[in-house]
Amino acid sequence: MTVDIALQEQLKALDIQILELLNQRARVIAQLPPCSAGQWDSYIVELQQTNTGTLSNEAVKRIWQSLNSNMVNTDDSERAHYLYEKSPNKWRTIVDLPNSASIGAGNFQIIAGPCAVESYEQLDAMAQVLSSYGVKILRGMAFKPRTSPYDFQGLGEEGLAIARQVADKYNMVLVSEILDASQIPMMYDYVDIFWVGSRNMHNSFLLRAVGEIDKPVILKRGFGATMKEWLMASEYILLGGNEDVILIERGIRTFNDWTRATLDISAVPLVKQHSHLPIVVDISHSAGRPDIATGLTAAAIASGADGLMVEVHPNPKQALSDAQQQLTPEQFADVVQTVARFQREPIAQL
Amino acid sequence: MTVDIALQEQLKALDIQILELLNQRARVIAQLPPCSAGQWDSYIVELQQTNTGTLSNEAVKRIWQSLNSNMVNTDDSERAHYLYEKSPNKWRTIVDLPNSASIGAGNFQIIAGPCAVESYEQLDAMAQVLSSYGVKILRGMAFKPRTSPYDFQGLGEEGLAIARQVADKYNMVLVSEILDASQIPMMYDYVDIFWVGSRNMHNSFLLRAVGEIDKPVILKRGFGATMKEWLMASEYILLGGNEDVILIERGIRTFNDWTRATLDISAVPLVKQHSHLPIVVDISHSAGRPDIATGLTAAAIASGADGLMVEVHPNPKQALSDAQQQLTPEQFADVVQTVARFQREPIAQL
Amino acid sequence: MTVDIALQEQLKALDIQILELLNQRARVIAQLPPCSAGQWDSYIVELQQTNTGTLSNEAVKRIWQSLNSNMVNTDDSERAHYLYEKSPNKWRTIVDLPNSASIGAGNFQIIAGPCAVESYEQLDAMAQVLSSYGVKILRGMAFKPRTSPYDFQGLGEEGLAIARQVADKYNMVLVSEILDASQIPMMYDYVDIFWVGSRNMHNSFLLRAVGEIDKPVILKRGFGATMKEWLMASEYILLGGNEDVILIERGIRTFNDWTRATLDISAVPLVKQHSHLPIVVDISHSAGRPDIATGLTAAAIASGADGLMVEVHPNPKQALSDAQQQLTPEQFADVVQTVARFQREPIAQL
Amino acid sequence: MTVDIALQEQLKALDIQILELLNQRARVIAQLPPCSAGQWDSYIVELQQTNTGTLSNEAVKRIWQSLNSNMVNTDDSERAHYLYEKSPNKWRTIVDLPNSASIGAGNFQIIAGPCAVESYEQLDAMAQVLSSYGVKILRGMAFKPRTSPYDFQGLGEEGLAIARQVADKYNMVLVSEILDASQIPMMYDYVDIFWVGSRNMHNSFLLRAVGEIDKPVILKRGFGATMKEWLMASEYILLGGNEDVILIERGIRTFNDWTRATLDISAVPLVKQHSHLPIVVDISHSAGRPDIATGLTAAAIASGADGLMVEVHPNPKQALSDAQQQLTPEQFADVVQTVARFQREPIAQL
């Protein structure tokens, strides 16, 4: 009992001392410029390295996060913690493209093309149709990340050369998938937008590398990735100085079996709520079937998406990959019509 | 070798015999009226019971399914296999409601109200707001299926009486959840539409029971149910003779953690593709957060939904259940405005 | 810039000091007896009275609440919050069965039988085999909750009568699925254990009903249910006074496609950690294929399961339901052998 | 009506006859040697020539193709299609390690260590404990793929140097994660086993690169990857000539929230069924909590796993990453004891 009282007094004395130091701390912080959540995270790691005591580093982290959130008096919602987050200064990113098209903040674009470049003739035929509908961004994939090493892996650099030629002919912007950081120098001369695929969303090495180039990057959501992981993947790119990141929602893996994946339409308003980055909806890989293309297109635009990604093929049944899900030119015409109808009704407040 | 040849001849003789019988069979079938997939399924079960041979019943099923699909020469897409499926005669079901509202085939309705009836005052205040916005279907839940037996379970019959009184006052149609077939006689006098919740979608006993009443039934998708299971659950109801079934998509369970469930927006065009039944989108239980309500509303309508289900509460923070997700009257006003804007743009072809 | 660096150094120095004091504080607290939330609240008020600095008293309160929650480890494990939870007085439930078998706390049982009762001959043949292997609990399903209303729905009460007769003949305990509370009086005379299936786990009406009978209840986990929901479903039963609840893990729905569901083996040690109820593993519905039966059996027992649920059929290929997953008597013999080998090695500490 | 019933009876009688003939047919086919698709095609053409009835020759072709696929059981299991598949010549791969340990085909290994190398002292302390328990493979991660770019990313090459020094001191084999193909030359001198993480499982560029080196590769399953995708990822490595691939199951993403991921224990017997590659179970990332470690260890070994991956830290609470899930040395001792008990009971037939 006596011991308890002594201990209680000890505790009180300690807490008074701590409180005094916290007040000093609050005054110092008030004089410092705002500090990003990232900087705080790094700072806390440094502090943890000085921790030799009874508290776990996990507790130190939680305590300091709490201290910070209880000391800053500015309205938290006004302050961007991460680079991907909206702030009063950065509300909506608009990515300008070489052919004077742009995407984001009401500038809507369709990204279309076959699953993969198969030949000059195939891509030329496709681009002619697409550009006749006003499509400005051409999907020209030359490196395909396939489940099986025995499946068609793309035409490689030869495919890029074809795609560049075709894009130039129709004044389209070329987007193509990159599989590894080492491909940057070679691909740089061919493509206008680098595409980081679903299977590479967690590849921080590649994310950092495309963060250092001066061309826009499309970042697809991993099919097993949470919203947070996806946005943090964009942070890796933004941190390198590349501000032109375009997000693509492409469906997540669930138990559903009537669609290839489950299009997570909530991702669109969630991205609009949390981030300034443009978001595009991929209606091909999510559904994996062309018969619900117009319904998903309408949903995507109405919910606030800045663009649409669609696989179209002159003759889907002959395609070397993704034969099941590519649209015919006729089906694509319906999609374009749906886009036209709903674009006259933008959701202003988003 | 000689044995093999003998066996081959035996096989050939058998196959010629079988072929002759199959031709006879085709002639008999040509004279029979069309038969639903369900009837075939039952027929095959009978046939399996006569099977005493080498073939598995699984193989018998597959073989006869193949025989049937290869004998009927009518264009299969024209013929309804299940009662829930579209057919030339039954393209879109319109469910007529007592207050001369209707739902389906372009007739759009908002179903709204608090998560649960808490008191006359609460529901009256809510219904006044809702009816001022033109809402015609009132959500008045008196039996709540909760995860914990210690949570608020609803007011029971007293809640139904309140809900009936309020619905009458504002000329609204009352929908309320049924938990067990034994509640039908009691509930029948209070409610206009019976609601089978997500947790009961697989309860075939209840499904059969509500299939025999003459009031419309709302059937929510189970959060772990495939499209097929959900539509087959509607088949249980339709089979009883009740043709007024309204489907509600309410999100499925995935690894996502920024939303309570994952709204499966593809369900809307898929239902439109496969079924004549009206489909409503529940933007409350899917998202579990009010800040993306307008985005999801827009997506739902644009994709072709026949209605919207929204939880609204005069003061969500005081709610006895689902406090996190119910909209305030102000947030609901934004939803109504979004509905108005998009309804002028119906997707005709859907 | 220089100022900033000086300030940053000041901040770091302060934080290192604070951290050292917090560590001292943690050591003091570790020696103090547990302290109620009320006592802490009073203490914080005292501390606020010493606050003369920059921080608001509101901030002081939040910070100290956070400090306490990150330092104090009140031992919660000793206190049962729910009826399903372990407590010093109720560590492991043992369910006694009529044929003097029992399950739980080291008493291991195999529950086996065909997916459904198809005829007296089928069940008798099966029970003979099973009882020859020492199986004491017979699965005799007469009401099958099927996805399609056209599929075989079970033999109904006739099936129960057959099952009862067979169970008596081989001195086995009979377990059979109940679909609706109204079936209790009829079924009561036939069955020894009531079985609440995966599709009815969320049916609180049924759960309450079986909570009031004096026969054991098997509660299968819903294929879309979290651990918490499953254990809370058991709470509904326990709350009615029925203490004889047996849990069955049967796999959850995921994107996996080589198995029918995904057996959540972690459920076994989690149940052992949190609950006194016996847990059984269903290797049939989880895998949906017989070729990994022994591997899953071994995993189930080794992880601490109190029993195994296996579908066995004299001739699976002829089965009227679940033909793909039922074991042949030969495959079942391998399972029994695996059980025998691993039971000699119980995980004592579980 | 009467006509219909007569016709229905005629149909039933015909079908019973057909079924009897099909059973005879199945018995004949069972005695015939396997027959190529080409031979069947010719046979069907002959049969069509006997067709004089109502059925089209096209229908005859489709029906007989279906009959054959439902009757013939060509034994496929003898033939390896992919390099990862079992074949009579390659039943079980044994990977030999530099310190004369080996893994696969009954040779069981524990791979253990902290989540990341933090300092020489930390790893040395850890390795001393681990080697005292006979652990032969040291986890020494120097490059951490983190969700946030602000989180601790590992010590880099400095960490590898520390890990090499420590591994040598205790005669342990060093395994470390590679993030990008460009790291191979640098890492080659430090590590004994290359580790391809869950986030890189779909990175075909990296897979091909490690397929060309002469050191073993650990391939973790992606948390969103199907069994097929995982095994096909191993095919990318095997195709390069590197035969020493070790698979690690680490849990998949589901709606479960009491564990970090859901350990897919079925993966163990499925891999054993389909592949000759060794499979290890990661009980740390799957559970994300140490309190069910022994239960999962027991399940892993009993189901046939060739090894265990465990994160252990001298003081988990101080860890710079994965603080929640790393075991203390005491908890690890329990795991080792569990391994010892179950290894005396190997599942021979697996």
XYZ file of N, CA and C in Angstrom, chain B residues 194 219 239 265 323:
15
model
N -42.817 -7.191 -48.773
C -41.997 -7.980 -47.858
C -40.539 -7.897 -48.302
N -35.873 -8.925 -52.726
C -34.894 -9.974 -52.420
C -33.499 -9.384 -52.497
N -41.500 -19.431 -58.454
C -42.074 -20.755 -58.620
C -43.358 -20.924 -57.815
N -21.301 -3.214 -59.121
C -22.110 -2.454 -60.071
C -22.419 -3.286 -61.323
N -25.234 3.674 -37.450
C -25.017 5.111 -37.295
C -24.030 5.648 -38.335
